[in-house]
Coordinates of N, CA and C in Angstrom, one line a residue:
X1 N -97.6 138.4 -8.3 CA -98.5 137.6 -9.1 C -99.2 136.6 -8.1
X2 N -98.5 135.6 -6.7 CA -99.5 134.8 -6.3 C -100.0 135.6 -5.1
X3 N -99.2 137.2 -5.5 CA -100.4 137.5 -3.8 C -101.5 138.4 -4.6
X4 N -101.6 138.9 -5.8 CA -102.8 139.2 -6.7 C -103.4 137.8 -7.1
X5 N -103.2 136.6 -7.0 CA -104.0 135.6 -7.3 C -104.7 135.4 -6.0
X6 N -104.0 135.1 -5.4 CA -104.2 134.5 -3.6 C -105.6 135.6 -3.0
X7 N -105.5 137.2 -3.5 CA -106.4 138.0 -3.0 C -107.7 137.8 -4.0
X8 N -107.7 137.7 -4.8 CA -108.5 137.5 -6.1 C -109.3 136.2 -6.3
X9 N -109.0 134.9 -5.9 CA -109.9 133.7 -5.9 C -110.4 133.6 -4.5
X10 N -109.8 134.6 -3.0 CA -110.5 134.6 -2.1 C -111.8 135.8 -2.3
X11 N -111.5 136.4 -3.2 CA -112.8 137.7 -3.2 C -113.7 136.6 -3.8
X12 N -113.2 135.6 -5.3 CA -114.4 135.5 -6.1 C -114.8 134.3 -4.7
X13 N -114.5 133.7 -4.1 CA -115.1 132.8 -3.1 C -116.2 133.2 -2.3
X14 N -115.6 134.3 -1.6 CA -116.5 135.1 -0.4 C -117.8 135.3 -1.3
X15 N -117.2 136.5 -2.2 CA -118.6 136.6 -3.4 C -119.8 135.7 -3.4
X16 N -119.0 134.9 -3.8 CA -120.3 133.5 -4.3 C -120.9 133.0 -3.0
X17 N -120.0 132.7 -2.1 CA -120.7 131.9 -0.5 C -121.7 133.3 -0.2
X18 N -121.7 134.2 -0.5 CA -122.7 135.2 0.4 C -123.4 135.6 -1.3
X19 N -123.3 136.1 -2.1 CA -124.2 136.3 -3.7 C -125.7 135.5 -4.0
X20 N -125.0 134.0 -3.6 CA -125.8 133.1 -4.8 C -127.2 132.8 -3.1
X21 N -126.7 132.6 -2.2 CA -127.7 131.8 -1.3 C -128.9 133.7 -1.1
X22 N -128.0 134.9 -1.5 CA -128.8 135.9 -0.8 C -129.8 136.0 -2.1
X23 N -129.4 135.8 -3.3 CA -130.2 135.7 -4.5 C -131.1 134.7 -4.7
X24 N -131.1 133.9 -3.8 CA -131.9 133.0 -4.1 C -133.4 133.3 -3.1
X25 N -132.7 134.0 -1.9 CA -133.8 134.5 -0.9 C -134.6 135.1 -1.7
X26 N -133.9 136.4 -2.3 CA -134.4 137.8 -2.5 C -135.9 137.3 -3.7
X27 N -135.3 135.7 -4.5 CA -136.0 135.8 -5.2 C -137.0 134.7 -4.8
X28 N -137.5 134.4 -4.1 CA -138.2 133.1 -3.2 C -139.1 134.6 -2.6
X29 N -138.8 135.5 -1.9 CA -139.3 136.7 -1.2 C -139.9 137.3 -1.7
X30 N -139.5 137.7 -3.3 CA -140.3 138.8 -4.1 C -141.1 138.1 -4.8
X31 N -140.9 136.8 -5.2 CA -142.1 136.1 -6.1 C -143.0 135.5 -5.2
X32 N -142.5 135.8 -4.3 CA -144.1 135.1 -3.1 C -144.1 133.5 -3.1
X33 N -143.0 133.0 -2.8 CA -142.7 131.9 -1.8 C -143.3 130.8 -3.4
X34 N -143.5 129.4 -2.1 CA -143.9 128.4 -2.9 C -145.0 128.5 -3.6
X35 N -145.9 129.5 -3.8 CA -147.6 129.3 -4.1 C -147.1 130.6 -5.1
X36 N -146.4 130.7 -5.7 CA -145.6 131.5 -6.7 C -146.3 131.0 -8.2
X37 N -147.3 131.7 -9.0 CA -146.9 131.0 -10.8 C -146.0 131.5 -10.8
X38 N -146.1 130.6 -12.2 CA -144.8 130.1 -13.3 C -144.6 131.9 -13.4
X39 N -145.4 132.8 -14.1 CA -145.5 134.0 -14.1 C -144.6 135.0 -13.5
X40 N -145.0 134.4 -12.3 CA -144.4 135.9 -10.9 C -143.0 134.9 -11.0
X41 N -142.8 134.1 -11.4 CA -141.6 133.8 -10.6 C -140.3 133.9 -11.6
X42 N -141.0 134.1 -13.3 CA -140.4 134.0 -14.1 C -140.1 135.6 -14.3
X43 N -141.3 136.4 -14.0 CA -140.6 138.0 -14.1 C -140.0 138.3 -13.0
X44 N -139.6 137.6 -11.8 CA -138.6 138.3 -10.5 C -137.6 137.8 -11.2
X45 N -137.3 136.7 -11.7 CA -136.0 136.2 -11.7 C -135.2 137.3 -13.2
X46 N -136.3 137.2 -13.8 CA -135.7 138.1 -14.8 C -135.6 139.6 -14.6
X47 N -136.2 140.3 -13.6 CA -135.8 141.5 -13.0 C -134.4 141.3 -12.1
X48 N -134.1 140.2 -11.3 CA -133.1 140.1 -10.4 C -131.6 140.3 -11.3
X49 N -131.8 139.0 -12.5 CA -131.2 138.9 -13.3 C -130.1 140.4 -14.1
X50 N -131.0 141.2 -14.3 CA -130.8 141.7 -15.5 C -130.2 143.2 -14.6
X51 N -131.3 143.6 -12.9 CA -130.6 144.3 -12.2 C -129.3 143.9 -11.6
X52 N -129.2 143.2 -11.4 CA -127.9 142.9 -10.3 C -126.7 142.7 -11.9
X53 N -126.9 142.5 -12.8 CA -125.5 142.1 -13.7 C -125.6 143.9 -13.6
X54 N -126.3 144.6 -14.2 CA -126.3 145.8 -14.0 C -125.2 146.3 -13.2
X55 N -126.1 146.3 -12.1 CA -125.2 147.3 -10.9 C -123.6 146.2 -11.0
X56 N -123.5 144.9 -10.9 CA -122.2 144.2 -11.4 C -121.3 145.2 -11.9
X57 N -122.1 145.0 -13.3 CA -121.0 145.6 -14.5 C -120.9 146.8 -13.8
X58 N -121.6 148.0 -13.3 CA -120.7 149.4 -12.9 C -119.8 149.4 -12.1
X59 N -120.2 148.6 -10.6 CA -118.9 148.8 -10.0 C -117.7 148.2 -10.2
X60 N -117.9 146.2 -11.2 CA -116.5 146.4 -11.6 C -115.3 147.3 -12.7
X61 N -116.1 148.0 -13.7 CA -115.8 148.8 -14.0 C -115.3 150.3 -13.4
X62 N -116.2 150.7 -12.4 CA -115.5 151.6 -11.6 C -114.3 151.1 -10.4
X63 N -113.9 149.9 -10.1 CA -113.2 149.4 -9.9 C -112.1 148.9 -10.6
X64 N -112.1 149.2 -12.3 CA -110.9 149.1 -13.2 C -109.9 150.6 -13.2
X65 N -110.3 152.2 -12.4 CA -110.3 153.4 -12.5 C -109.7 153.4 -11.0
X66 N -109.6 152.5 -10.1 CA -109.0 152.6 -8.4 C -107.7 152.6 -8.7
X67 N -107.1 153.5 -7.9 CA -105.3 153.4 -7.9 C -105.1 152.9 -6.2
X68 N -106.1 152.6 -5.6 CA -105.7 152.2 -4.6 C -105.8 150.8 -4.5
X69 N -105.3 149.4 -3.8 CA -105.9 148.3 -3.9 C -106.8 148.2 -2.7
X70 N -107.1 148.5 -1.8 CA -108.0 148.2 -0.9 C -109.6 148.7 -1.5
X71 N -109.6 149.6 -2.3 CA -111.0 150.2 -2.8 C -110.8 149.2 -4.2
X72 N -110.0 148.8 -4.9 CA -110.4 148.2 -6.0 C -110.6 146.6 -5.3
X73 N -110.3 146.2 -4.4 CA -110.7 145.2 -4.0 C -112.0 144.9 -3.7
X74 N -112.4 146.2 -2.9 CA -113.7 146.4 -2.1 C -114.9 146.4 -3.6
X75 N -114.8 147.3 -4.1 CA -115.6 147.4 -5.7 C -115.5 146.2 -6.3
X76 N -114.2 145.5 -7.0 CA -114.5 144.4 -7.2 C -115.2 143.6 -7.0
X77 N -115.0 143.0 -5.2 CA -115.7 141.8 -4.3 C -117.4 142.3 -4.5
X78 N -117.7 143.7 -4.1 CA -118.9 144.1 -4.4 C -119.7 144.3 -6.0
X79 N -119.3 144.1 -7.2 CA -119.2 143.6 -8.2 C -119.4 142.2 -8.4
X80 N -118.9 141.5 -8.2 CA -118.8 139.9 -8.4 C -119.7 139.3 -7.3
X81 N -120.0 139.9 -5.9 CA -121.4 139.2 -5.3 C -122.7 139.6 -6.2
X82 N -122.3 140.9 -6.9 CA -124.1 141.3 -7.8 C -124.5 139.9 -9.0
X83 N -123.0 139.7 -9.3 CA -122.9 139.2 -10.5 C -123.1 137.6 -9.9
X84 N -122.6 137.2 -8.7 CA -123.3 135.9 -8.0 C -124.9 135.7 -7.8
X85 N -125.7 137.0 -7.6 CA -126.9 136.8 -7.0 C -127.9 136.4 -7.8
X86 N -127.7 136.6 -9.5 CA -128.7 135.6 -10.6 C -128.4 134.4 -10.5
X87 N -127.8 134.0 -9.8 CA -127.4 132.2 -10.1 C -128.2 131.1 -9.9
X88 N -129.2 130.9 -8.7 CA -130.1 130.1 -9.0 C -131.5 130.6 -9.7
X89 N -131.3 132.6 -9.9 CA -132.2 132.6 -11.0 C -132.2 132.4 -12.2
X90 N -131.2 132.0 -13.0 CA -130.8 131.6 -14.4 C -131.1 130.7 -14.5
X91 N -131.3 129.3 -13.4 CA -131.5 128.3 -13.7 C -133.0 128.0 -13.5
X92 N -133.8 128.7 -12.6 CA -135.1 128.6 -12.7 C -135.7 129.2 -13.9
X93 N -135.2 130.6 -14.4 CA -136.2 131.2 -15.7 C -135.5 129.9 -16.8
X94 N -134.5 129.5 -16.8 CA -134.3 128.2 -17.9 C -135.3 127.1 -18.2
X95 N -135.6 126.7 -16.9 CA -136.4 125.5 -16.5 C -138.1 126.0 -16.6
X96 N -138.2 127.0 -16.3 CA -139.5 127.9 -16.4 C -139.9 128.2 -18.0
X97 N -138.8 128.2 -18.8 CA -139.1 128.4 -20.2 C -139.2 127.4 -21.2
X98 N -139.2 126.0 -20.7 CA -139.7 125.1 -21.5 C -140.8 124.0 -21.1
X99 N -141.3 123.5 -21.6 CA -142.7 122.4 -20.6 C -141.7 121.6 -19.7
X100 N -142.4 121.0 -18.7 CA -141.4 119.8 -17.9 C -140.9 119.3 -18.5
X101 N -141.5 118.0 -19.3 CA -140.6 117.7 -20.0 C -139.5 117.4 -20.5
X102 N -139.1 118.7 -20.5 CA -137.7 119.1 -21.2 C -136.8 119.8 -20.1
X103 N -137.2 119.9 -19.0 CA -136.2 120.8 -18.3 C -135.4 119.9 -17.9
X104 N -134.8 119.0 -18.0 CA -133.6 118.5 -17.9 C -132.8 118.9 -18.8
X105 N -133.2 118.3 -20.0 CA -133.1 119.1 -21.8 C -131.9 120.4 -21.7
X106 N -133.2 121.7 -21.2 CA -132.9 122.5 -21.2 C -131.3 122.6 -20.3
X107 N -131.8 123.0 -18.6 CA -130.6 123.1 -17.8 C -129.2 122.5 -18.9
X108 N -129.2 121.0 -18.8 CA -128.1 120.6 -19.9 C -127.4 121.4 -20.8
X109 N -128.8 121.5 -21.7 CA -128.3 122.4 -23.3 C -127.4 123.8 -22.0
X110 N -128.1 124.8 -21.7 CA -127.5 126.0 -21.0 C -126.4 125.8 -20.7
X111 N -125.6 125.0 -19.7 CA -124.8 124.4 -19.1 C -123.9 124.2 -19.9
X112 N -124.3 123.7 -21.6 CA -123.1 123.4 -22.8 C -122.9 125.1 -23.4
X113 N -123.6 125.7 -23.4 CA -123.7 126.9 -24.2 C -122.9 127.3 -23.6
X114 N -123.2 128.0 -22.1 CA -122.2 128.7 -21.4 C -121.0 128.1 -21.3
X115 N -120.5 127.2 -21.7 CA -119.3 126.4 -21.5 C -118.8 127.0 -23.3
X116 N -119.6 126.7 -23.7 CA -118.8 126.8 -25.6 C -118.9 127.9 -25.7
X117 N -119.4 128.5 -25.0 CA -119.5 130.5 -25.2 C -118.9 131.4 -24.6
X118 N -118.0 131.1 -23.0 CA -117.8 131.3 -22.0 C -116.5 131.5 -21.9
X119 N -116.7 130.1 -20.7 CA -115.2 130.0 -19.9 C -114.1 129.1 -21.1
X120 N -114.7 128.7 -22.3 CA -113.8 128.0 -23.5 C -112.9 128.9 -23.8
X121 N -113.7 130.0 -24.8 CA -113.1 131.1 -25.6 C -112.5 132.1 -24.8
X122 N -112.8 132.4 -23.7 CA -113.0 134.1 -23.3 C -111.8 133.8 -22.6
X123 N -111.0 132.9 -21.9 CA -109.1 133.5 -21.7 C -108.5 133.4 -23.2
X124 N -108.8 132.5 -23.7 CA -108.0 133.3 -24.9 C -108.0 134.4 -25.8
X125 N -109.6 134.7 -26.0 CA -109.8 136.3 -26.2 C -109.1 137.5 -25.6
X126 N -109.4 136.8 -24.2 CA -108.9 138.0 -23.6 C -107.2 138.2 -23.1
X127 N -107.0 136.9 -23.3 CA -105.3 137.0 -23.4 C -104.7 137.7 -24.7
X128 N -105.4 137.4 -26.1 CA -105.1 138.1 -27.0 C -105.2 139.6 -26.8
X129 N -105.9 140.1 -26.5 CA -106.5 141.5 -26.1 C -105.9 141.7 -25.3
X130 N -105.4 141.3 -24.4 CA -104.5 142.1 -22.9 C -102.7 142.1 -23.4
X131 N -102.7 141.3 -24.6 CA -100.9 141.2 -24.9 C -100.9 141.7 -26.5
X132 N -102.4 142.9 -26.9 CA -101.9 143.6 -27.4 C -102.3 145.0 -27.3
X133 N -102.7 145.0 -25.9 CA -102.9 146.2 -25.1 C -101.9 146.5 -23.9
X134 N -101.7 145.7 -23.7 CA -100.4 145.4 -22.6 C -99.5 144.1 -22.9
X135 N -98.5 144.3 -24.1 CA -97.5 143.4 -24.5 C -96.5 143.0 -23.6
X136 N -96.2 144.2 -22.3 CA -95.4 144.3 -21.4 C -95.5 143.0 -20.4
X137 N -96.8 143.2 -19.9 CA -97.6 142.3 -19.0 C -97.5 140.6 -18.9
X138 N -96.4 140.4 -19.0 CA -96.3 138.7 -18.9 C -95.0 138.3 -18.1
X139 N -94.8 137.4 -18.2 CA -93.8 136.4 -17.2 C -92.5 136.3 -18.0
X140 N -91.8 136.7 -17.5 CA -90.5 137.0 -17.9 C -89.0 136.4 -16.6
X141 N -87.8 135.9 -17.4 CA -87.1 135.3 -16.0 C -85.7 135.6 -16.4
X142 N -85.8 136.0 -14.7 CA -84.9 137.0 -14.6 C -84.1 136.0 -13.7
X143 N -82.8 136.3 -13.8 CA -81.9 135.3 -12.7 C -82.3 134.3 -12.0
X144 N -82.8 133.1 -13.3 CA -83.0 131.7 -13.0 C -84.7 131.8 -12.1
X145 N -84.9 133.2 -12.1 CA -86.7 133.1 -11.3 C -87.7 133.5 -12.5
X146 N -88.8 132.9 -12.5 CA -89.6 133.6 -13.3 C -90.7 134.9 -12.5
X147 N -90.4 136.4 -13.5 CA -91.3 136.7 -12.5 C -91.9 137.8 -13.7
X148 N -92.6 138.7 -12.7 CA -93.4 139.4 -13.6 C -92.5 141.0 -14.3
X149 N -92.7 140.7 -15.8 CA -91.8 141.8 -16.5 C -92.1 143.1 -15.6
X150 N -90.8 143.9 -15.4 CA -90.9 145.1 -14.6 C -91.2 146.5 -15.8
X151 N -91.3 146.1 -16.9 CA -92.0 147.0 -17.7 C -93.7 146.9 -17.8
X152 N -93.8 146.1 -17.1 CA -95.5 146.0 -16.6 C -96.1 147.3 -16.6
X153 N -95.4 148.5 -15.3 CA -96.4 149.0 -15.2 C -96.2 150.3 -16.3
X154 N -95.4 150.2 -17.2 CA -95.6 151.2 -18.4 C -97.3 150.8 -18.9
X155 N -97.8 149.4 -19.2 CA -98.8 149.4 -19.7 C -100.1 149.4 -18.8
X156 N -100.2 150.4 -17.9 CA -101.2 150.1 -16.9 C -102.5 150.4 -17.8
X157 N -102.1 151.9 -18.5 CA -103.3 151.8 -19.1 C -103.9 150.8 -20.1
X158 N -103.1 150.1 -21.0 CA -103.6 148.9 -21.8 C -104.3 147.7 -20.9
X159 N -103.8 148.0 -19.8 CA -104.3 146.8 -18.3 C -105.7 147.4 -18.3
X160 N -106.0 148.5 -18.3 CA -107.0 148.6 -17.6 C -108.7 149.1 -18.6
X161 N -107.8 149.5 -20.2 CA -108.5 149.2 -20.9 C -109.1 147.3 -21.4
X162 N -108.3 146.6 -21.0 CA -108.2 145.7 -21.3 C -109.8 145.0 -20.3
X163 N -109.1 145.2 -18.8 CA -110.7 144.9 -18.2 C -111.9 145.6 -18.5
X164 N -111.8 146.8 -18.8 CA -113.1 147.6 -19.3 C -113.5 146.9 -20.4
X165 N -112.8 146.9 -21.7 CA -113.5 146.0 -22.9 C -113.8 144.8 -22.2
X166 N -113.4 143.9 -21.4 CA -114.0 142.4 -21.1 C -114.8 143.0 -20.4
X167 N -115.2 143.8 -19.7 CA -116.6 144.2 -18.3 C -117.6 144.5 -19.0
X168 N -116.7 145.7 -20.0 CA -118.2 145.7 -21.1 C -119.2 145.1 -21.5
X169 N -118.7 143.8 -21.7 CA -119.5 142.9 -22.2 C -120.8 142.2 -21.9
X170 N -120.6 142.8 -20.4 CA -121.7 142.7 -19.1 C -123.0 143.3 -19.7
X171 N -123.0 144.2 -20.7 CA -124.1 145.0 -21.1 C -124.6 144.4 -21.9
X172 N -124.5 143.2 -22.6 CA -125.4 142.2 -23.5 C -126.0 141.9 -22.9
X173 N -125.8 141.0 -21.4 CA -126.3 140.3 -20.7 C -127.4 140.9 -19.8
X174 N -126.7 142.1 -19.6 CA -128.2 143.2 -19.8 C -129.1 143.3 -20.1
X175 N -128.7 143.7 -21.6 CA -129.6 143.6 -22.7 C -130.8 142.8 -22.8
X176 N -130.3 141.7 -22.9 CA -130.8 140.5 -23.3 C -131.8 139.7 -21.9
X177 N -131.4 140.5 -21.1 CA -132.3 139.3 -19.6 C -133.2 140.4 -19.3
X178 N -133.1 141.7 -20.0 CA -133.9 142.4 -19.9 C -135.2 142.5 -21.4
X179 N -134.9 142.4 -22.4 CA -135.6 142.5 -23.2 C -137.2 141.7 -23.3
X180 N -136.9 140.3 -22.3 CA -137.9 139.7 -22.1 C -139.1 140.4 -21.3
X181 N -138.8 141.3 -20.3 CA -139.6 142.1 -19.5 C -140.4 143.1 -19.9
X182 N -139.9 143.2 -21.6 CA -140.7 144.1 -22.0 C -141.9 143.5 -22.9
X183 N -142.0 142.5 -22.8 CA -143.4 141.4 -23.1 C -143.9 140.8 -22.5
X184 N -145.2 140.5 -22.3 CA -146.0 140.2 -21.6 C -145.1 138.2 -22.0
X185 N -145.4 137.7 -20.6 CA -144.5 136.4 -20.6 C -145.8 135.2 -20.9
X186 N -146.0 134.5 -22.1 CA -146.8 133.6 -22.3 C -147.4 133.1 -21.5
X187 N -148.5 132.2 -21.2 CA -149.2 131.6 -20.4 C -149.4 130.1 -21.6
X188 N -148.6 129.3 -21.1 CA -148.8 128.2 -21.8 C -148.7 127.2 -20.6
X189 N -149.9 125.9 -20.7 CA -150.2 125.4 -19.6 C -148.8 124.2 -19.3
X190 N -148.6 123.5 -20.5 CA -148.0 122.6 -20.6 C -146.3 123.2 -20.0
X191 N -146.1 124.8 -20.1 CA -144.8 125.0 -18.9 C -145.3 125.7 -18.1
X192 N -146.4 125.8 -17.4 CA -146.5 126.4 -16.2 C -146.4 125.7 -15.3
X193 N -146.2 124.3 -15.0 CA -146.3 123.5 -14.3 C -145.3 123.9 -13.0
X194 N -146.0 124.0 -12.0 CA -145.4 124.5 -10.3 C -144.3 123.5 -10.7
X195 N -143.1 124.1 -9.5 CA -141.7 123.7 -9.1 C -142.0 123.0 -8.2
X196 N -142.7 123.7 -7.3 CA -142.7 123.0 -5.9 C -144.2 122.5 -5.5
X197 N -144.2 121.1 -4.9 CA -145.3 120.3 -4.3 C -146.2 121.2 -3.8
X198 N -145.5 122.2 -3.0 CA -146.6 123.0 -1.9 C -147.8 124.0 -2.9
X199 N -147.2 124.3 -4.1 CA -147.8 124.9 -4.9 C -148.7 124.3 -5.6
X200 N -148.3 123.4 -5.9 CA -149.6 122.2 -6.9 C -150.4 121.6 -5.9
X201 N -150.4 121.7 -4.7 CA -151.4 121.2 -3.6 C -152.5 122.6 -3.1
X202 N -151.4 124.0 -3.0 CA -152.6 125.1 -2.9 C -153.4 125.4 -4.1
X203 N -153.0 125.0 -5.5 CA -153.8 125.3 -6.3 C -154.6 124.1 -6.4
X204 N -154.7 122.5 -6.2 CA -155.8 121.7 -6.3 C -156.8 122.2 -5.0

């Protein structure tokens, strides 16, 4: 258990330090820098978005199917950088979708959603779900140690169904960061308003 933890908060680390700064390029690059509209910058992020959870969700899913740990490590870590690289795009199409105004507003509100939607509910969901797919799978003490029940790996498969139903879920997120892309994105003056200085200086 702490050398599956120990290997698992260093993957989600690495992930994120190399994900989030490369997603932010990719999307600064394809929307055409600071002199970017509200427009181009609002459909890259929502293509970055919606591909990278994509490719995420496959390979951590094909990563729940590895009997090996070195390749389910590798798929994982490669999985959870895809899933890092919308991160400063979720916060730009957020702030992009309401007038100024409000984008404090907004960011906030998102920030509580994902929290009440998210990381609140979803260990206990999924602890429910994993202890009745894998009842085996818990901490049990054996000669004054606590350690992990040795009938564990009878339920590998409830383990592994268990991450497939929670990965699946990745396909809403899909869904939904994609559905915008198939409409043309408003032109409303009062939120088009540039992010950056350099932009509201090449357009006066």
């Amino acid at each position: 258990e702490k050398s599956a933890s120990l290997h698992f908060s260093a993957i989600i680390a690495i992930a994120g330090i190399i994900g989030t700064p490369i997603g932010g390029y990719i999307s600064d690059r394809m929307a055409g820098g600071s002199e970017a509209s509200r427009e181009q910058v609002l459909s890259t992020c929502l293509m970055i978005m919606s591909f990278s959870s994509f490719v995420g969700m496959i390979f951590s899913i094909m990563a729940t199917f590895c009997t090996q740990r070195w390749l389910f490590l590798l798929l994982m870590g490669t999985a959870i950088m895809f899933l890092f690289l919308p991160t400063g795009c979720c916060t730009m199409a957020v702030m992009l979708s309401v007038p100024p105004s409000m984008r404090a507003s907004a960011v906030a509100l998102n920030i509580l959603i994902m929290h009440l939607l998210g990381d609140v509910p979803s260990p206990i969901a999924v602890g429910a779900l994993k202890d009745y797919l894998a009842p085996h799978c818990n901490t049990v003490r054996i000669d004054g140690q606590d350690v992990l029940n040795p009938l564990c790996v009878e339920d590998g498969d409830g383990l592994r169904m268990t991450l497939v139903a929670s990965l699946g879920w990745l396909i809403f997120t899909v869904i939904f960061w994609t559905l915008p892309l198939l409409r043309e994105i408003p032109k409303a003056s009062d939120a088009s308003a540039p992010l950056h200085p350099a932009a509201a200086d090449s357009a006066a």
